[in-house]
CSV table of C-alpha atoms in Angstrom, one decimal:
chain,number,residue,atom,x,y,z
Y,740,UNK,CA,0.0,0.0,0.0
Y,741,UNK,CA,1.2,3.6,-0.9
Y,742,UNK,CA,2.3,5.7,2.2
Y,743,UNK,CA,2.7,9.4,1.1
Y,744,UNK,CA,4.3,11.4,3.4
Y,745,UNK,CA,4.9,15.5,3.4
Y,746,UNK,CA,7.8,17.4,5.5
Y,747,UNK,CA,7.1,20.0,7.3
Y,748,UNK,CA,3.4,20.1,8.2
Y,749,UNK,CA,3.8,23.4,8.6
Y,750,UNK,CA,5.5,26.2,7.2
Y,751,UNK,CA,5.3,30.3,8.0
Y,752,UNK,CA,7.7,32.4,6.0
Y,753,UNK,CA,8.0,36.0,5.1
Y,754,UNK,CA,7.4,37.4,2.0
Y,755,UNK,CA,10.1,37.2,-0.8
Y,756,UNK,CA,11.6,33.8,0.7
Y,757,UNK,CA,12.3,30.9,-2.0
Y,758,UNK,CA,11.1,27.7,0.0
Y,759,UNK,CA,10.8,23.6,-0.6
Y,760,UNK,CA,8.0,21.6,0.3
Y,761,UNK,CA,9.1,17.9,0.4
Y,762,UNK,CA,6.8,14.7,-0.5
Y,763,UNK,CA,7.9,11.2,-0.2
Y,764,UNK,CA,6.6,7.8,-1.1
Y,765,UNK,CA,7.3,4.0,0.0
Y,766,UNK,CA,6.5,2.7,-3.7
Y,767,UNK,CA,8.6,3.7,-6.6
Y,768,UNK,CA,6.3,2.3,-9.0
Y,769,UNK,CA,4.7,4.8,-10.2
Y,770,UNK,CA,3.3,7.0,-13.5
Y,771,UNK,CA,3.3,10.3,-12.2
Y,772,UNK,CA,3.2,12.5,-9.2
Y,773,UNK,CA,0.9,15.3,-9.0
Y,774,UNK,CA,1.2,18.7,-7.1
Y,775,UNK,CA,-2.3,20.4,-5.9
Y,776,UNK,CA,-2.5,23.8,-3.5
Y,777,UNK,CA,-6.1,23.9,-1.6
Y,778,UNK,CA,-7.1,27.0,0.0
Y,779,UNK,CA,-9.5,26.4,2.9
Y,780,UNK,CA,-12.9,25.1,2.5
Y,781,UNK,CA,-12.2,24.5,-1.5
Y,782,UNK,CA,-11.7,22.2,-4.0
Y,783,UNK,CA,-8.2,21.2,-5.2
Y,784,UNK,CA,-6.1,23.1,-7.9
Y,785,UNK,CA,-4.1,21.5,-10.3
Y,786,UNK,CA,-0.2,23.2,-10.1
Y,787,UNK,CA,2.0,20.6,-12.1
Y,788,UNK,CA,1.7,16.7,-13.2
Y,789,UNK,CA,5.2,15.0,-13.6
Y,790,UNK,CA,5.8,11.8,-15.3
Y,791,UNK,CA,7.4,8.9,-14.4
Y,792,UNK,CA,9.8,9.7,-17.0
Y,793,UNK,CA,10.5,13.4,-16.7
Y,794,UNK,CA,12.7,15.0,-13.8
Y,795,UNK,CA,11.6,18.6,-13.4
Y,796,UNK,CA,8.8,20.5,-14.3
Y,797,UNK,CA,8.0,24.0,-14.0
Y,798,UNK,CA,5.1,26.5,-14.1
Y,799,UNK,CA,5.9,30.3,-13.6
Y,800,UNK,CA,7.4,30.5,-10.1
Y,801,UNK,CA,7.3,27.0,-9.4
Y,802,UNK,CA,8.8,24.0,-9.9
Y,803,UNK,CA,8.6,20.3,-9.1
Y,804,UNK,CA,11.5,17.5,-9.6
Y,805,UNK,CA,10.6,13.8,-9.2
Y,806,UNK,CA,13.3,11.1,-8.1
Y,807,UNK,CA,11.2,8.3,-8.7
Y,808,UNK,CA,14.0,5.5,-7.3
Y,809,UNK,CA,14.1,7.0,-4.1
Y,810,UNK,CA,10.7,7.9,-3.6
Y,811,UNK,CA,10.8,11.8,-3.5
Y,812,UNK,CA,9.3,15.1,-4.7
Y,813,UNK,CA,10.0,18.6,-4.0
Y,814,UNK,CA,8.1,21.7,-5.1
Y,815,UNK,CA,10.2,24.5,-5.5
Y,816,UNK,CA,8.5,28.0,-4.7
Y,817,UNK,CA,10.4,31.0,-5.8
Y,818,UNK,CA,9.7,34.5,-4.7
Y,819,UNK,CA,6.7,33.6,-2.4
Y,820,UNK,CA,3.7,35.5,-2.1
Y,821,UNK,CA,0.9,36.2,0.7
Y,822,UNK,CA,-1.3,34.7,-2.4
Y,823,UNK,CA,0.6,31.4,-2.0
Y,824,UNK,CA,-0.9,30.8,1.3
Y,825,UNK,CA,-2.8,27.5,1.1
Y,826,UNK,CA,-2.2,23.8,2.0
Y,827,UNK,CA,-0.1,22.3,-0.8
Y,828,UNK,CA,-0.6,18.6,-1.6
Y,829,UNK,CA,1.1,15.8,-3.5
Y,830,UNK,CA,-0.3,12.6,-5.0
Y,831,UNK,CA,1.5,10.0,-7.0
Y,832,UNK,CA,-0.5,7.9,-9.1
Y,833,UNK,CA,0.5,3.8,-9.0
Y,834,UNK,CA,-0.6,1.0,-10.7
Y,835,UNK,CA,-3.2,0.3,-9.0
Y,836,UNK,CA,-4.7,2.9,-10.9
Y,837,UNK,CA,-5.3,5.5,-8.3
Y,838,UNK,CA,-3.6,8.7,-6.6
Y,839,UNK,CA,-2.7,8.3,-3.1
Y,840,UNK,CA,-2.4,11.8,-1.1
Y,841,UNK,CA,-0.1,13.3,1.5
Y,842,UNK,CA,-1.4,14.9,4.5
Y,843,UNK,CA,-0.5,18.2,3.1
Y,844,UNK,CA,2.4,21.2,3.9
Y,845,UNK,CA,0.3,24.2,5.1
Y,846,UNK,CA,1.7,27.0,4.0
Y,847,UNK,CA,1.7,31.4,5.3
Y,848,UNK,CA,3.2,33.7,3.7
Y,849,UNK,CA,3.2,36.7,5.6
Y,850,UNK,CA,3.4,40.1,4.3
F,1126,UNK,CA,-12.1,25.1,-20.3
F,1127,UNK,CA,-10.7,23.1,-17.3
F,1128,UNK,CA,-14.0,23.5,-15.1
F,1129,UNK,CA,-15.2,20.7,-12.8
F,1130,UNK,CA,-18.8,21.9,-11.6
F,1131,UNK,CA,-20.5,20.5,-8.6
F,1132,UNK,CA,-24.3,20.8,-6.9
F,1133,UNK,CA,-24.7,22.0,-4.6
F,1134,UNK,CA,-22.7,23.7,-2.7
F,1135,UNK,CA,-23.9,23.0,0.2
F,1136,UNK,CA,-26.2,20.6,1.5
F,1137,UNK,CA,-27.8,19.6,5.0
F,1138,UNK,CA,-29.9,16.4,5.0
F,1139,UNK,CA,-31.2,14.0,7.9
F,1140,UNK,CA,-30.4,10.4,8.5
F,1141,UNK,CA,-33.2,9.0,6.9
F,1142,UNK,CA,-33.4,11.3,3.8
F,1143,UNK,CA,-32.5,10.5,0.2
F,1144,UNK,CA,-30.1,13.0,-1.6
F,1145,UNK,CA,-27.6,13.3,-4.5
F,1146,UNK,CA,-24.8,15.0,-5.5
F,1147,UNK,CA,-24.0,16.0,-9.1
F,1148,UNK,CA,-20.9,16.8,-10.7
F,1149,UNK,CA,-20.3,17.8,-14.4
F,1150,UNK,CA,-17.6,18.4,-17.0
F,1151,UNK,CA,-17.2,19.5,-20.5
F,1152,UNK,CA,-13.3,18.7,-21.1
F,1153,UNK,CA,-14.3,15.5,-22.8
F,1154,UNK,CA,-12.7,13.8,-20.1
F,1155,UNK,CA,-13.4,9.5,-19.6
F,1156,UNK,CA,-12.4,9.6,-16.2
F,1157,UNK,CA,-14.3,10.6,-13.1
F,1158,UNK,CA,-13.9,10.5,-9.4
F,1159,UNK,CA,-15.3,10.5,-5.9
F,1160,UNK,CA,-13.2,12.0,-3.4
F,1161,UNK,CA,-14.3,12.3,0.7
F,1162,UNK,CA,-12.7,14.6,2.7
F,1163,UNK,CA,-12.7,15.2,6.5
F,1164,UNK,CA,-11.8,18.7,7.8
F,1165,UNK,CA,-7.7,18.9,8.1
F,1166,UNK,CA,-7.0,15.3,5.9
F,1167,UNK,CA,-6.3,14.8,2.7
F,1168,UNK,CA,-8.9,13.6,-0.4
F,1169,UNK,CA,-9.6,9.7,0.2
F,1170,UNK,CA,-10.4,7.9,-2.5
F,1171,UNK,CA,-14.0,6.5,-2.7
F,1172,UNK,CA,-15.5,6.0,-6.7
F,1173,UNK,CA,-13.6,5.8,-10.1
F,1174,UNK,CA,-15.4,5.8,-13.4
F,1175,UNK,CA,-14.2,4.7,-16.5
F,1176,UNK,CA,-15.5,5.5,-19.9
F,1177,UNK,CA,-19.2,5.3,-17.7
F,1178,UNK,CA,-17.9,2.1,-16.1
F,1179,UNK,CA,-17.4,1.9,-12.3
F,1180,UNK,CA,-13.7,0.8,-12.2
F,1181,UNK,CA,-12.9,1.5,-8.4
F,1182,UNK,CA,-14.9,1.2,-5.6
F,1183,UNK,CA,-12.6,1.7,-2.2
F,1184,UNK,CA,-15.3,-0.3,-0.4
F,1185,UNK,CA,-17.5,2.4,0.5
F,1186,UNK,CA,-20.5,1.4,2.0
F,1187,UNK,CA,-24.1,0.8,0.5
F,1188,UNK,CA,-25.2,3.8,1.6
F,1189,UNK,CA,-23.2,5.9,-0.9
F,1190,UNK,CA,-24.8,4.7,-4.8
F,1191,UNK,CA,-22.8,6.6,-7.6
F,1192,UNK,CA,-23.8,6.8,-11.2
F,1193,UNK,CA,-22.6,7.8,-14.0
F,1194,UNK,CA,-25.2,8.2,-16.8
F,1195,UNK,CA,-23.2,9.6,-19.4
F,1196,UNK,CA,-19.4,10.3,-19.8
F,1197,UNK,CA,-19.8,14.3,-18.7
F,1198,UNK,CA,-22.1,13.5,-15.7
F,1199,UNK,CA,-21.2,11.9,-12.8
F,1200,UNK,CA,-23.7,11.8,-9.8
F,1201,UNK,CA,-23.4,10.1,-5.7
F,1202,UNK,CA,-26.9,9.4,-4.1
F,1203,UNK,CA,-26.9,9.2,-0.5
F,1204,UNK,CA,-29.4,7.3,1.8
F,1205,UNK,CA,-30.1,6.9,5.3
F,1206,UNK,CA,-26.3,8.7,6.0
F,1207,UNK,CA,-24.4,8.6,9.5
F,1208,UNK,CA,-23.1,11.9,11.3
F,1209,UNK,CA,-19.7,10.7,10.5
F,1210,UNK,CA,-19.9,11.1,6.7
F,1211,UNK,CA,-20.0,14.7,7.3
F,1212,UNK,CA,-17.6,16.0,4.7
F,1213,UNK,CA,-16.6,17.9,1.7
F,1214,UNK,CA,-17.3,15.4,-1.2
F,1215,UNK,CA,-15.5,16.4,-4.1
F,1216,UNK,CA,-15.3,15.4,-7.8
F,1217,UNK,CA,-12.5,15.2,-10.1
F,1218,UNK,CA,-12.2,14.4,-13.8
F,1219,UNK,CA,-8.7,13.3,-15.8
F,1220,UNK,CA,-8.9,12.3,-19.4
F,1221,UNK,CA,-8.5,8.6,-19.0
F,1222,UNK,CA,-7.3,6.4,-15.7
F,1223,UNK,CA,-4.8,4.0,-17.4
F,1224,UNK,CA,-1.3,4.2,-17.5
F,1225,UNK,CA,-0.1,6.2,-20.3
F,1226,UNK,CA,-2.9,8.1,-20.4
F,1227,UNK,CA,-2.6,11.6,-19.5
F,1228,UNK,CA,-4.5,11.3,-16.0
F,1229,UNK,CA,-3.7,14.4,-14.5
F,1230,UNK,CA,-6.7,15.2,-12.4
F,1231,UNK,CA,-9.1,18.3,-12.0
F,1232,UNK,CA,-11.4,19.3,-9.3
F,1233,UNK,CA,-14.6,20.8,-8.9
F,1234,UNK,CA,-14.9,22.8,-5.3
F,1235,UNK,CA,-17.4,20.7,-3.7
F,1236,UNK,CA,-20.0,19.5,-1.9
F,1237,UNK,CA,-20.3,20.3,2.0
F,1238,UNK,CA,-22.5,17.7,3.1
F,1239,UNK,CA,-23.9,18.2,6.6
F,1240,UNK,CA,-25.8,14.5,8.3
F,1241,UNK,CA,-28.0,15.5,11.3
């Protein structure tokens, strides 16, 4: 069974900082990893899908790398914002045919 | 268009009532999920559909019926609910969910579901 887990829980930084959320998982077999932010009391937003096959992937200020072998997955924020503030969550997808979710990194950017 | 829409938003029923939830997209997306979520936790897994087939079913109890009547619609009826499923129920949609398939998943923003 898929264990996800994210490091830190937590995470209150001012404004301006660069910052890494971390995301790691017990079984390397998998198709892709995906990267959502929630903000509270909403639905999930899509940030970046990485494949099994790719290493990085970026989107504007952010960017995601994916060592599949070891089980890991950082998103890379740079320049953070008070608008970043949200819970940011990562699921790899397995062959089992289903995403399997962290517990989340909550993140506050203050201004 | 990468819109996920779900009804409604909110949504208070009693133990022995009969409700549903309805989610829609337009992306011409074959996959569709189920998602529960308790306050502070992550999504758990509850329904996939497949091309309008049910392909996953994380052994969710009887009380929760989905349906999927055509491959935009995707609906959950509830019956005769406990407190504890109190919960944002939220919908997602990927355009397939098989390997090498591009499966990267949208959401709607969900239904809280409140069981007195």
């Amino acid at each position: 069974k898929q264990e996800v887990t994210q490091i830190p829980a937590a995470l209150s930084v001012p404004e301006g900082e660069n910052l890494v959320l971390n995301c790691s998982f017990t079984d390397s077999a998998i198709y892709n990893l995906q990267w959502f932010r929630q903000d509270p009391g909403k639905g999930l937003t899509s940030l970046l899908l990485i494949q099994s096959s790719q290493r990085e992937q970026t989107s504007g200020r952010l960017n995601a790398s994916l060592d599949k072998s070891s089980g890991r997955s950082t998103l890379y924020i740079a320049a953070s914002q008070p608008g970043d503030s949200a819970t940011y969550l990562c699921a790899p997808y397995g062959n089992a045919g289903k995403s399997t979710f962290g517990d989340g990194t909550t993140l506050t950017v203050k201004p | 268009d990468t819109e996920v829409t779900q009804t409604p938003k909110h949504l208070v029923m009693g133990m022995t009532n009969k409700k549903s939830l309805k989610c829609e997209q337009h992306m011409g997306h074959r996959a569709m999920y189920w998602y529960k979520q308790k306050a502070k936790k992550p999504p758990e897994l509850m329904f996939v559909y497949s091309y309008e087939k049910l392909s996953i079913n994380e052994s969710v109890p009887s009380r929760f019926s989905p349906e999927c009547p055509n491959s935009s619609l995707l609906n959950l009826h509830l019956h005769a609910l406990q407190p504890e499923d109190s919960a944002l129920y939220l919908c997602a949609s990927s355009q397939g969910a098989l390997a090498g398939v591009n499966n990267e998943q949208f959401f709607g923003p969900g239904t809280r579901l409140t069981v007195l």
